[in-house]
Tab-separated table of C-alpha atoms in Angstrom:
chain	number	residue	atom	x	y	z
A	1	MET	CA	23.321	2.906	33.668
A	2	SER	CA	26.861	4.342	33.669
A	3	GLU	CA	27.673	7.676	32.123
A	4	ASN	CA	29.326	5.947	29.198
A	5	ALA	CA	26.434	3.617	28.435
A	6	PRO	CA	25.177	3.916	24.838
A	7	LYS	CA	22.372	6.429	24.385
A	8	PRO	CA	19.980	4.951	21.802
A	9	LEU	CA	17.843	7.301	19.724
A	10	SER	CA	14.113	7.457	20.382
A	11	ARG	CA	11.788	6.452	17.545
A	12	ARG	CA	11.147	10.103	16.717
A	13	GLN	CA	14.884	10.789	16.707
A	14	MET	CA	15.371	7.886	14.272
A	15	ALA	CA	12.742	9.439	12.011
A	16	TRP	CA	14.464	12.835	12.344
A	17	ARG	CA	17.817	11.340	11.322
A	18	ALA	CA	16.384	9.566	8.267
A	19	ALA	CA	14.541	12.737	7.222
A	20	GLN	CA	17.813	14.752	7.128
A	21	ASP	CA	19.073	12.526	4.271
A	22	ILE	CA	16.059	13.021	1.967
A	23	PRO	CA	17.388	15.113	-0.921
A	24	GLU	CA	15.865	18.283	-2.322
A	25	GLY	CA	13.334	17.571	-5.073
A	26	ALA	CA	12.893	13.878	-4.244
A	27	TYR	CA	9.662	11.950	-4.788
A	28	VAL	CA	9.340	9.893	-1.618
A	29	ASN	CA	7.040	7.206	-0.261
A	30	LEU	CA	6.913	6.883	3.524
A	31	GLY	CA	5.859	3.494	4.891
A	32	ILE	CA	3.216	3.034	7.558
A	33	GLY	CA	4.273	3.579	11.186
A	34	LEU	CA	7.758	4.818	12.055
A	35	PRO	CA	8.661	6.026	8.507
A	36	THR	CA	5.514	8.194	8.392
A	37	LEU	CA	7.037	10.260	11.243
A	38	CYS	CA	9.882	11.339	8.907
A	39	GLY	CA	7.421	13.741	7.269
A	40	ASP	CA	7.465	15.840	10.456
A	41	TYR	CA	11.230	16.493	10.278
A	42	ILE	CA	12.026	17.563	6.717
A	43	PRO	CA	14.467	20.515	6.764
A	44	LYS	CA	12.509	23.691	6.037
A	45	ASP	CA	14.597	24.699	3.006
A	46	ARG	CA	13.844	21.476	1.077
A	47	GLU	CA	10.967	20.851	-1.311
A	48	ILE	CA	10.069	17.154	-1.225
A	49	VAL	CA	7.042	15.500	-2.818
A	50	PHE	CA	5.415	12.738	-0.791
A	51	HIS	CA	3.651	9.933	-2.660
A	52	SER	CA	0.888	7.809	-1.194
A	53	GLU	CA	0.022	4.519	-2.889
A	54	ASN	CA	-3.722	5.229	-2.700
A	55	GLY	CA	-3.257	7.929	-5.340
A	56	ILE	CA	-1.698	11.121	-3.978
A	57	LEU	CA	1.383	13.164	-4.894
A	58	GLY	CA	2.150	16.235	-2.843
A	59	MET	CA	0.628	14.823	0.321
A	60	GLY	CA	0.763	17.184	3.289
A	61	PRO	CA	0.577	16.724	7.065
A	62	ALA	CA	-2.465	15.816	9.154
A	63	PRO	CA	-5.273	18.394	8.844
A	64	ALA	CA	-5.909	21.102	11.409
A	65	LYS	CA	-8.928	20.553	13.602
A	66	GLY	CA	-12.075	21.295	11.638
A	67	GLN	CA	-10.273	20.838	8.281
A	68	GLU	CA	-10.555	17.013	8.166
A	69	ASP	CA	-11.795	15.467	4.912
A	70	PRO	CA	-12.858	11.803	5.127
A	71	ASP	CA	-12.016	11.295	1.412
A	72	LEU	CA	-8.388	12.314	1.915
A	73	ILE	CA	-6.327	9.624	3.639
A	74	ASN	CA	-2.817	8.184	3.411
A	75	ALA	CA	-1.773	4.551	2.969
A	76	GLY	CA	-2.094	4.040	6.725
A	77	LYS	CA	-5.695	5.312	6.432
A	78	GLN	CA	-4.943	8.413	8.519
A	79	LEU	CA	-6.442	11.751	7.499
A	80	VAL	CA	-3.989	13.941	5.559
A	81	THR	CA	-3.944	17.100	3.418
A	82	LEU	CA	-2.883	18.014	-0.127
A	83	LEU	CA	-0.219	20.677	-0.671
A	84	PRO	CA	-0.371	23.237	-3.507
A	85	GLY	CA	0.844	21.424	-6.647
A	86	GLY	CA	-0.449	18.091	-5.391
A	87	SER	CA	-2.530	15.727	-7.495
A	88	TYR	CA	-4.843	12.744	-7.277
A	89	PHE	CA	-4.721	9.676	-9.542
A	90	HIS	CA	-5.943	6.102	-9.466
A	91	HIS	CA	-4.282	3.045	-7.978
A	92	ASN	CA	-2.868	1.778	-11.228
A	93	ASP	CA	-0.943	5.011	-11.822
A	94	ALA	CA	0.115	5.092	-8.171
A	95	PHE	CA	1.762	1.685	-8.552
A	96	LEU	CA	3.069	2.414	-12.040
A	97	MET	CA	5.029	5.203	-10.326
A	98	ILE	CA	6.385	2.714	-7.806
A	99	ARG	CA	7.116	-0.232	-10.089
A	100	GLY	CA	8.335	1.903	-12.967
A	101	GLY	CA	11.147	3.390	-10.884
A	102	HIS	CA	9.686	6.893	-10.660
A	103	ILE	CA	9.790	7.013	-6.859
A	104	ASP	CA	13.261	8.158	-5.784
A	105	LEU	CA	13.127	6.838	-2.266
A	106	ALA	CA	11.003	4.468	-0.201
A	107	LEU	CA	11.504	4.642	3.558
A	108	MET	CA	10.093	1.505	5.136
A	109	GLY	CA	9.942	-0.287	8.445
A	110	ALA	CA	11.193	-3.854	8.791
A	111	LEU	CA	11.139	-6.975	10.893
A	112	GLU	CA	14.603	-7.964	9.662
A	113	VAL	CA	17.238	-6.956	7.132
A	114	ALA	CA	19.949	-9.348	5.919
A	115	ALA	CA	23.622	-8.687	5.164
A	116	ASN	CA	22.941	-8.679	1.415
A	117	GLY	CA	20.033	-6.211	1.678
A	118	ASP	CA	17.251	-8.807	1.719
A	119	LEU	CA	14.169	-7.328	3.403
A	120	ALA	CA	11.542	-9.052	5.568
A	121	ASN	CA	8.757	-6.734	6.632
A	122	TRP	CA	5.392	-8.192	5.699
A	123	ILE	CA	4.686	-11.285	7.738
A	124	THR	CA	5.695	-12.984	10.956
A	125	ASN	CA	5.393	-16.709	11.324
A	126	ASP	CA	2.188	-16.389	13.363
A	127	PRO	CA	-0.183	-19.017	11.915
A	128	HIS	CA	-3.215	-17.439	13.624
A	129	ALA	CA	-3.092	-13.978	12.068
A	130	PRO	CA	-4.204	-13.662	8.445
A	131	PRO	CA	-1.291	-12.381	6.367
A	132	GLY	CA	-1.352	-8.970	4.688
A	133	VAL	CA	1.180	-7.583	2.216
A	134	GLY	CA	-0.294	-4.255	1.024
A	135	GLY	CA	2.151	-2.318	-1.142
A	136	ALA	CA	5.335	-3.501	0.612
A	137	MET	CA	6.543	-5.849	-2.126
A	138	ASP	CA	5.871	-3.305	-4.882
A	139	LEU	CA	7.792	-0.602	-3.020
A	140	ALA	CA	10.699	-2.882	-2.138
A	141	ALA	CA	11.006	-4.137	-5.725
A	142	GLY	CA	10.231	-0.899	-7.519
A	143	ALA	CA	11.485	2.214	-5.734
A	144	LYS	CA	14.832	3.569	-6.963
A	145	GLU	CA	16.217	3.332	-3.456
A	146	VAL	CA	14.964	1.551	-0.335
A	147	ARG	CA	16.042	2.698	3.114
A	148	ILE	CA	14.900	1.029	6.307
A	149	LEU	CA	14.158	2.270	9.804
A	150	LEU	CA	14.190	-0.376	12.507
A	151	GLU	CA	14.997	-0.883	16.172
A	152	HIS	CA	18.426	-2.506	16.236
A	153	THR	CA	17.260	-5.490	18.290
A	154	THR	CA	14.024	-7.219	19.251
A	155	LYS	CA	12.480	-6.610	22.660
A	156	ASP	CA	14.471	-9.663	23.842
A	157	GLY	CA	17.705	-8.140	22.567
A	158	ALA	CA	18.114	-10.426	19.533
A	159	PRO	CA	19.641	-8.872	16.409
A	160	ARG	CA	17.266	-7.775	13.650
A	161	ILE	CA	20.095	-7.232	11.192
A	162	LYS	CA	20.756	-10.864	10.292
A	163	GLN	CA	23.042	-13.009	8.173
A	164	THR	CA	19.891	-14.249	6.434
A	165	CYS	CA	16.319	-13.285	7.269
A	166	SER	CA	14.340	-15.776	9.352
A	167	TYR	CA	10.990	-14.272	8.313
A	168	PRO	CA	9.618	-14.594	4.760
A	169	LEU	CA	11.144	-12.058	2.361
A	170	THR	CA	9.465	-8.963	0.975
A	171	ALA	CA	12.150	-8.565	-1.706
A	172	LYS	CA	15.720	-9.698	-2.263
A	173	GLU	CA	18.771	-7.427	-2.095
A	174	CYS	CA	16.803	-4.191	-2.115
A	175	VAL	CA	17.934	-2.317	1.037
A	176	LYS	CA	20.672	0.303	0.618
A	177	ARG	CA	20.693	2.025	4.018
A	178	ILE	CA	19.531	1.125	7.533
A	179	TYR	CA	18.702	3.632	10.282
A	180	THR	CA	18.505	2.074	13.742
A	181	ASN	CA	18.334	3.467	17.255
A	182	LEU	CA	22.061	2.694	17.545
A	183	ALA	CA	23.626	3.238	14.132
A	184	LEU	CA	23.416	4.247	10.500
A	185	ILE	CA	24.591	1.370	8.307
A	186	ASP	CA	25.001	1.148	4.534
A	187	VAL	CA	24.545	-2.116	2.657
A	188	THR	CA	27.440	-2.274	0.165
A	189	ARG	CA	28.994	-4.884	-2.116
A	190	ASP	CA	31.693	-5.266	0.525
A	191	GLY	CA	29.151	-5.878	3.289
A	192	LEU	CA	27.665	-3.697	5.982
A	193	VAL	CA	29.488	-0.412	6.578
A	194	VAL	CA	28.817	1.591	9.748
A	195	ARG	CA	28.659	5.323	8.938
A	196	GLU	CA	27.400	6.554	12.303
A	197	MET	CA	27.105	5.178	15.859
A	198	VAL	CA	25.558	6.660	18.998
A	199	GLU	CA	27.670	8.098	21.807
A	200	GLY	CA	29.068	5.478	24.166
A	201	LEU	CA	29.104	2.650	21.618
A	202	ASP	CA	32.114	1.165	19.842
A	203	LEU	CA	32.239	-1.222	16.887
A	204	ALA	CA	32.638	-4.256	19.155
A	205	GLY	CA	29.555	-3.257	21.131
A	206	LEU	CA	27.529	-2.760	17.962
A	207	GLN	CA	28.803	-6.037	16.511
A	208	GLU	CA	27.485	-7.886	19.598
A	209	VAL	CA	23.907	-6.988	18.649
A	210	THR	CA	24.356	-7.459	14.880
A	211	GLU	CA	24.677	-10.849	13.179
A	212	PRO	CA	26.671	-10.092	10.007
A	213	LYS	CA	30.192	-8.701	10.157
A	214	LEU	CA	30.345	-4.905	10.319
A	215	THR	CA	33.085	-2.616	9.048
A	216	LEU	CA	33.563	0.891	10.349
A	217	ALA	CA	33.794	3.638	7.714
A	218	ASP	CA	37.069	5.626	7.947
A	219	ASP	CA	35.065	8.847	8.197
A	220	TRP	CA	32.429	7.529	10.636
A	221	LYS	CA	30.615	10.005	12.845
A	222	LYS	CA	28.611	10.114	16.037
A	223	LEU	CA	24.926	9.413	15.431
A	224	THR	CA	23.114	12.312	17.058
A	225	ALA	CA	19.669	13.859	16.865
A	226	PRO	CA	18.102	16.806	18.667
A	227	THR	CA	15.414	16.246	21.273
A	228	VAL	CA	12.251	15.986	19.162
B	1	MET	CA	-31.011	7.521	-26.209
B	2	ILE	CA	-28.225	6.125	-24.073
B	3	ASP	CA	-29.337	6.174	-20.466
B	4	LYS	CA	-27.404	4.162	-17.895
B	5	ARG	CA	-29.312	5.586	-14.938
B	6	VAL	CA	-31.271	3.039	-12.904
B	7	ARG	CA	-33.986	3.887	-10.421
B	8	ASP	CA	-32.772	2.124	-7.276
B	9	LEU	CA	-30.222	-0.227	-5.722
B	10	ALA	CA	-32.269	-3.355	-6.538
B	11	ALA	CA	-32.228	-2.448	-10.236
B	12	ALA	CA	-28.526	-1.645	-9.977
B	13	VAL	CA	-27.550	-5.133	-8.796
B	14	ALA	CA	-30.224	-7.146	-10.660
B	15	GLY	CA	-28.920	-10.244	-12.410
B	16	ILE	CA	-25.796	-10.781	-10.287
B	17	LYS	CA	-25.535	-14.524	-9.665
B	18	ASP	CA	-24.273	-16.956	-7.021
B	19	GLY	CA	-20.545	-17.559	-7.293
B	20	ALA	CA	-19.933	-14.234	-9.049
B	21	THR	CA	-16.521	-12.597	-8.910
B	22	VAL	CA	-17.279	-9.116	-7.579
B	23	LEU	CA	-14.728	-6.294	-7.840
B	24	CYS	CA	-15.291	-3.776	-5.033
B	25	GLY	CA	-13.646	-0.352	-5.280
B	26	GLY	CA	-12.258	1.481	-2.287
B	27	PHE	CA	-9.228	1.665	-0.025
B	28	GLY	CA	-10.520	0.684	3.363
B	29	ALA	CA	-13.935	2.324	3.541
B	30	VAL	CA	-12.818	5.380	1.499
B	31	GLY	CA	-14.311	5.072	-1.974
B	32	GLU	CA	-15.984	1.774	-1.047
B	33	PRO	CA	-19.402	1.347	-2.743
B	34	ILE	CA	-21.081	0.435	0.527
B	35	ALA	CA	-24.703	0.784	-0.602
B	36	LEU	CA	-24.188	-1.358	-3.720
B	37	THR	CA	-22.271	-3.974	-1.765
B	38	GLU	CA	-25.001	-4.237	0.849
B	39	ALA	CA	-27.618	-4.401	-1.926
B	40	LEU	CA	-26.266	-7.886	-2.694
B	41	LEU	CA	-27.783	-9.108	0.611
B	42	PRO	CA	-31.501	-8.859	-0.319
B	43	LEU	CA	-30.584	-10.245	-3.754
B	44	GLY	CA	-29.727	-13.463	-1.911
B	45	VAL	CA	-26.480	-14.248	-3.726
B	46	LYS	CA	-23.845	-16.416	-2.051
B	47	ASN	CA	-20.444	-18.075	-2.659
B	48	LEU	CA	-19.153	-14.731	-3.865
B	49	VAL	CA	-15.503	-14.071	-4.675
B	50	ILE	CA	-14.729	-10.535	-3.515
B	51	VAL	CA	-11.797	-8.676	-5.063
B	52	ALA	CA	-10.825	-5.568	-3.104
B	53	ASN	CA	-7.793	-3.984	-1.494
B	54	ASN	CA	-9.028	-4.830	1.995
B	55	ALA	CA	-11.447	-7.362	3.389
B	56	GLY	CA	-14.052	-5.104	4.958
B	57	THR	CA	-14.175	-2.544	7.754
B	58	GLY	CA	-16.299	-2.856	10.892
B	59	GLU	CA	-19.672	-4.303	9.960
B	60	ILE	CA	-20.413	-2.388	6.763
B	61	GLY	CA	-20.067	-3.185	3.070
B	62	ILE	CA	-17.825	-6.191	2.414
B	63	ALA	CA	-17.644	-6.897	6.161
B	64	ARG	CA	-21.433	-7.263	6.234
B	65	LEU	CA	-21.404	-9.711	3.322
B	66	ILE	CA	-18.782	-11.757	5.159
B	67	LYS	CA	-20.772	-11.627	8.401
B	68	GLU	CA	-23.837	-12.934	6.558
B	69	GLY	CA	-21.828	-15.832	5.118
B	70	ARG	CA	-22.090	-14.739	1.495
B	71	VAL	CA	-18.402	-14.703	0.678
B	72	ARG	CA	-16.440	-17.825	-0.303
B	73	LYS	CA	-13.145	-16.147	-1.067
B	74	VAL	CA	-11.418	-12.781	-0.796
B	75	ILE	CA	-8.663	-11.676	-3.181
B	76	CYS	CA	-6.939	-8.682	-1.587
B	77	SER	CA	-3.620	-7.131	-0.602
B	78	TYR	CA	-4.279	-6.383	3.034
B	79	PRO	CA	-7.110	-8.022	4.987
B	80	ARG	CA	-5.957	-6.579	8.307
B	81	THR	CA	-7.029	-3.007	7.784
B	82	THR	CA	-8.831	-0.816	10.338
B	83	ASP	CA	-11.238	-3.049	12.278
B	84	PRO	CA	-11.206	-6.253	10.168
B	85	ARG	CA	-13.291	-8.169	12.736
B	86	GLU	CA	-15.646	-9.980	10.348
B	87	PHE	CA	-12.917	-11.206	8.007
B	88	GLU	CA	-10.709	-12.307	10.900
B	89	ALA	CA	-13.519	-14.235	12.531
B	90	ALA	CA	-14.422	-16.034	9.287
B	91	TYR	CA	-10.736	-16.674	8.510
B	92	LYS	CA	-10.006	-18.145	11.935
B	93	ALA	CA	-13.113	-20.320	11.658
B	94	GLY	CA	-11.856	-21.624	8.296
B	95	LYS	CA	-14.985	-20.304	6.582
B	96	ILE	CA	-13.270	-18.083	4.044
B	97	GLU	CA	-10.471	-18.478	1.537
B	98	LEU	CA	-7.810	-15.782	1.121
B	99	GLU	CA	-5.699	-15.071	-1.951
B	100	LEU	CA	-3.120	-12.477	-1.010
B	101	VAL	CA	-1.859	-10.287	-3.867
B	102	PRO	CA	0.640	-7.403	-3.610
B	103	GLN	CA	-1.271	-4.152	-3.991
B	104	GLY	CA	0.339	-3.020	-7.238
B	105	THR	CA	0.029	-6.503	-8.707
B	106	LEU	CA	-3.648	-6.552	-7.761
B	107	SER	CA	-4.181	-3.258	-9.558
B	108	GLU	CA	-2.185	-4.388	-12.604
B	109	ARG	CA	-4.008	-7.752	-12.816
B	110	LEU	CA	-7.263	-5.786	-12.929
B	111	ARG	CA	-5.858	-3.427	-15.560
B	112	ALA	CA	-4.694	-6.415	-17.636
B	113	ALA	CA	-8.233	-7.782	-17.624
B	114	GLY	CA	-9.626	-4.424	-18.716
B	115	ALA	CA	-6.922	-3.957	-21.330
B	116	GLY	CA	-7.175	-7.408	-22.920
B	117	ILE	CA	-3.700	-8.493	-21.788
B	118	GLY	CA	-3.257	-12.239	-21.225
B	119	GLY	CA	-0.638	-11.915	-18.497
B	120	PHE	CA	2.392	-9.841	-17.572
B	121	TYR	CA	5.745	-10.115	-15.840
B	122	THR	CA	6.334	-7.963	-12.761
B	123	PRO	CA	9.387	-7.643	-10.501
B	124	THR	CA	7.081	-7.426	-7.465
B	125	GLY	CA	7.200	-10.567	-5.334
B	126	ALA	CA	10.097	-12.237	-7.176
B	127	GLY	CA	11.930	-14.589	-4.825
B	128	THR	CA	9.175	-14.445	-2.176
B	129	ASN	CA	6.439	-16.791	-0.921
B	130	LEU	CA	3.886	-15.001	-3.077
B	131	ALA	CA	5.708	-16.093	-6.264
B	132	GLU	CA	5.545	-19.795	-5.366
B	133	GLY	CA	3.945	-21.851	-8.135
B	134	LYS	CA	4.256	-18.989	-10.631
B	135	GLU	CA	6.628	-18.797	-13.577
B	136	THR	CA	9.634	-16.553	-12.896
B	137	ARG	CA	11.637	-15.320	-15.861
B	138	GLU	CA	14.698	-13.099	-16.167
B	139	PHE	CA	14.731	-9.992	-18.317
B	140	ASP	CA	18.052	-8.105	-18.499
B	141	GLY	CA	19.319	-10.087	-15.538
B	142	LYS	CA	16.413	-9.250	-13.249
B	143	PRO	CA	13.734	-11.761	-12.139
B	144	TYR	CA	10.079	-11.134	-12.966
B	145	VAL	CA	6.964	-13.088	-11.958
B	146	LEU	CA	4.207	-14.031	-14.411
B	147	GLU	CA	0.825	-12.744	-13.234
B	148	LYS	CA	-2.582	-13.351	-14.811
B	149	PRO	CA	-5.530	-10.970	-15.204
B	150	ILE	CA	-8.388	-10.803	-12.680
B	151	ARG	CA	-11.653	-10.303	-14.529
B	152	GLY	CA	-14.857	-9.528	-12.650
B	153	ASP	CA	-18.340	-10.739	-13.447
B	154	VAL	CA	-19.346	-7.457	-11.903
B	155	ALA	CA	-17.592	-4.330	-10.613
B	156	LEU	CA	-19.171	-2.229	-7.852
B	157	ILE	CA	-17.839	1.317	-8.073
B	158	ARG	CA	-18.157	4.475	-5.971
B	159	ALA	CA	-17.761	7.839	-7.745
B	160	LEU	CA	-18.719	11.437	-6.967
B	161	LYS	CA	-20.696	12.399	-10.089
B	162	ALA	CA	-21.920	10.764	-13.280
B	163	ASP	CA	-23.933	11.730	-16.328
B	164	ARG	CA	-26.441	9.514	-18.139
B	165	TRP	CA	-23.690	8.129	-20.407
B	166	GLY	CA	-21.863	6.844	-17.331
B	167	ASN	CA	-18.941	9.285	-17.464
B	168	LEU	CA	-17.450	9.515	-13.970
B	169	VAL	CA	-15.490	11.885	-11.780
B	170	TYR	CA	-14.236	11.008	-8.319
B	171	ARG	CA	-13.337	12.832	-5.139
B	172	LYS	CA	-9.745	13.074	-3.792
B	173	SER	CA	-8.252	9.794	-2.569
B	174	ALA	CA	-11.657	8.085	-2.841
B	175	ARG	CA	-10.701	7.462	-6.500
B	176	ASN	CA	-8.185	4.680	-5.630
B	177	PHE	CA	-9.133	1.285	-7.169
B	178	ASN	CA	-12.440	2.448	-8.668
B	179	PRO	CA	-11.290	3.463	-12.187
B	180	VAL	CA	-9.230	0.321	-12.790
B	181	MET	CA	-12.005	-1.951	-11.524
B	182	ALA	CA	-14.565	-0.151	-13.681
B	183	MET	CA	-12.590	-1.330	-16.734
B	184	ALA	CA	-12.224	-4.934	-15.639
B	185	ALA	CA	-15.709	-6.444	-15.327
B	186	ALA	CA	-18.444	-7.756	-17.608
B	187	LEU	CA	-20.961	-5.563	-15.750
B	188	THR	CA	-19.928	-2.286	-14.128
B	189	VAL	CA	-22.350	-0.692	-11.674
B	190	VAL	CA	-21.674	2.705	-10.111
B	191	GLU	CA	-23.094	4.511	-7.105
B	192	VAL	CA	-22.718	8.302	-7.145
B	193	SER	CA	-23.739	11.251	-5.001
B	194	GLU	CA	-25.156	13.115	-7.974
B	195	ILE	CA	-26.103	12.649	-11.625
B	196	VAL	CA	-25.585	15.759	-13.743
B	197	GLU	CA	-26.787	16.765	-17.235
B	198	LEU	CA	-24.913	15.329	-20.200
B	199	GLY	CA	-22.207	17.863	-21.070
B	200	ALA	CA	-21.983	19.246	-17.533
B	201	LEU	CA	-18.844	17.236	-16.657
B	202	ASP	CA	-15.654	18.862	-17.956
B	203	PRO	CA	-14.399	16.457	-20.665
B	204	GLU	CA	-10.818	17.230	-19.602
B	205	ALA	CA	-11.622	16.061	-16.072
B	206	ILE	CA	-13.602	12.876	-16.741
B	207	VAL	CA	-11.597	10.026	-15.189
B	208	THR	CA	-13.714	7.043	-16.252
B	209	PRO	CA	-15.307	7.424	-19.697
B	210	GLY	CA	-18.800	5.990	-19.934
B	211	ILE	CA	-17.709	3.145	-22.230
B	212	PHE	CA	-16.663	1.233	-19.094
B	213	VAL	CA	-19.928	1.780	-17.225
B	214	ASP	CA	-23.266	-0.077	-17.512
B	215	ARG	CA	-25.451	1.211	-14.667
B	216	VAL	CA	-25.469	4.299	-12.469
B	217	VAL	CA	-27.509	4.787	-9.316
B	218	VAL	CA	-27.717	7.782	-6.997
B	219	VAL	CA	-26.974	7.061	-3.342
B	220	ARG	CA	-27.276	10.029	-1.063
């Protein structure tokens, strides 16, 4: 690899970058997997309330050893904690919060995102695996804002930001911002706008691994993250 | 005197019939009424329709019913939870039917049944595979999908404490689907860790009022 080769972010760095944009006071749902890591990188001066669809507001990090409670889990069924001010409620209220537009931000993973903000993140076309949707469709349709974290390409190098999604949709036109290991891209009425790119990459290079046409924001920046 | 306490698991599940639609509380195994669910085995019932968020964990509860061939169909949001081996095996063998419902829609369909609502329009799933065959209607320029209630013949519920009227309190995130399912069935049966004296539960903290509950059994 030459010195000028692009330096993609690690998965934890992607989570760090997305976490920096979560505003003070926001009620936020973190999806299973990569988005869950964002909880580790919230700036210390911000108070953010995490929502879990199994009935928790004010969810805290994983418990210290010896403090585990088997009745306190997150949507990914990992053990968590409750912060002071947190509350428990039943599933219907948890999803009322989602569907009723009370959740400010949902950060989710994805298989694919389309140019118009269509999201595919619940099912591949594998006929052998039973499908599962969980709360993905409710979050995509109901949260005030949906932002996505995904690796820019598949393992084979194929774009995952597509003209139209090839996998079945989770919701139409719901994604507003995409964090990848290469760039930060906003979905706008005028198409996909690149706000940040990693060192060593130019728009042409990014366009090669992205299906829809990209435009570079006038005030674009380098996409950087500390070693985390 | 109102007394919803029953002496054991057999009395708790007595009268549940073949083909029953059974609502099972829980999110994964947390808040799952495992003892009540497994009490359906000696009862001998089969062709059950299980409504739950997941389709069983390991070999306990719902997974055990599936393993024993008692379940015809599962209505759930996510069958592939932690260790879904029994469901996956039955599904791959074509021995079990799956109706996949988005999690919030599942909860709201149960609430609709409990609340006497004939159907409702939700934005969840609009324009996706899961809306196929369902009416979609626009309100204020946004598409909504018509969903129908899911009513149980029986609901199996896990709570922390009850009194003899059937008032319930839960513990932490083990509450999950239990309160909404308790409202949505013809017969609601609850397993608890402890039954306390009437008046001992703080009325401000009761989550499920006893009106929704028919039987309570202690499972330690």
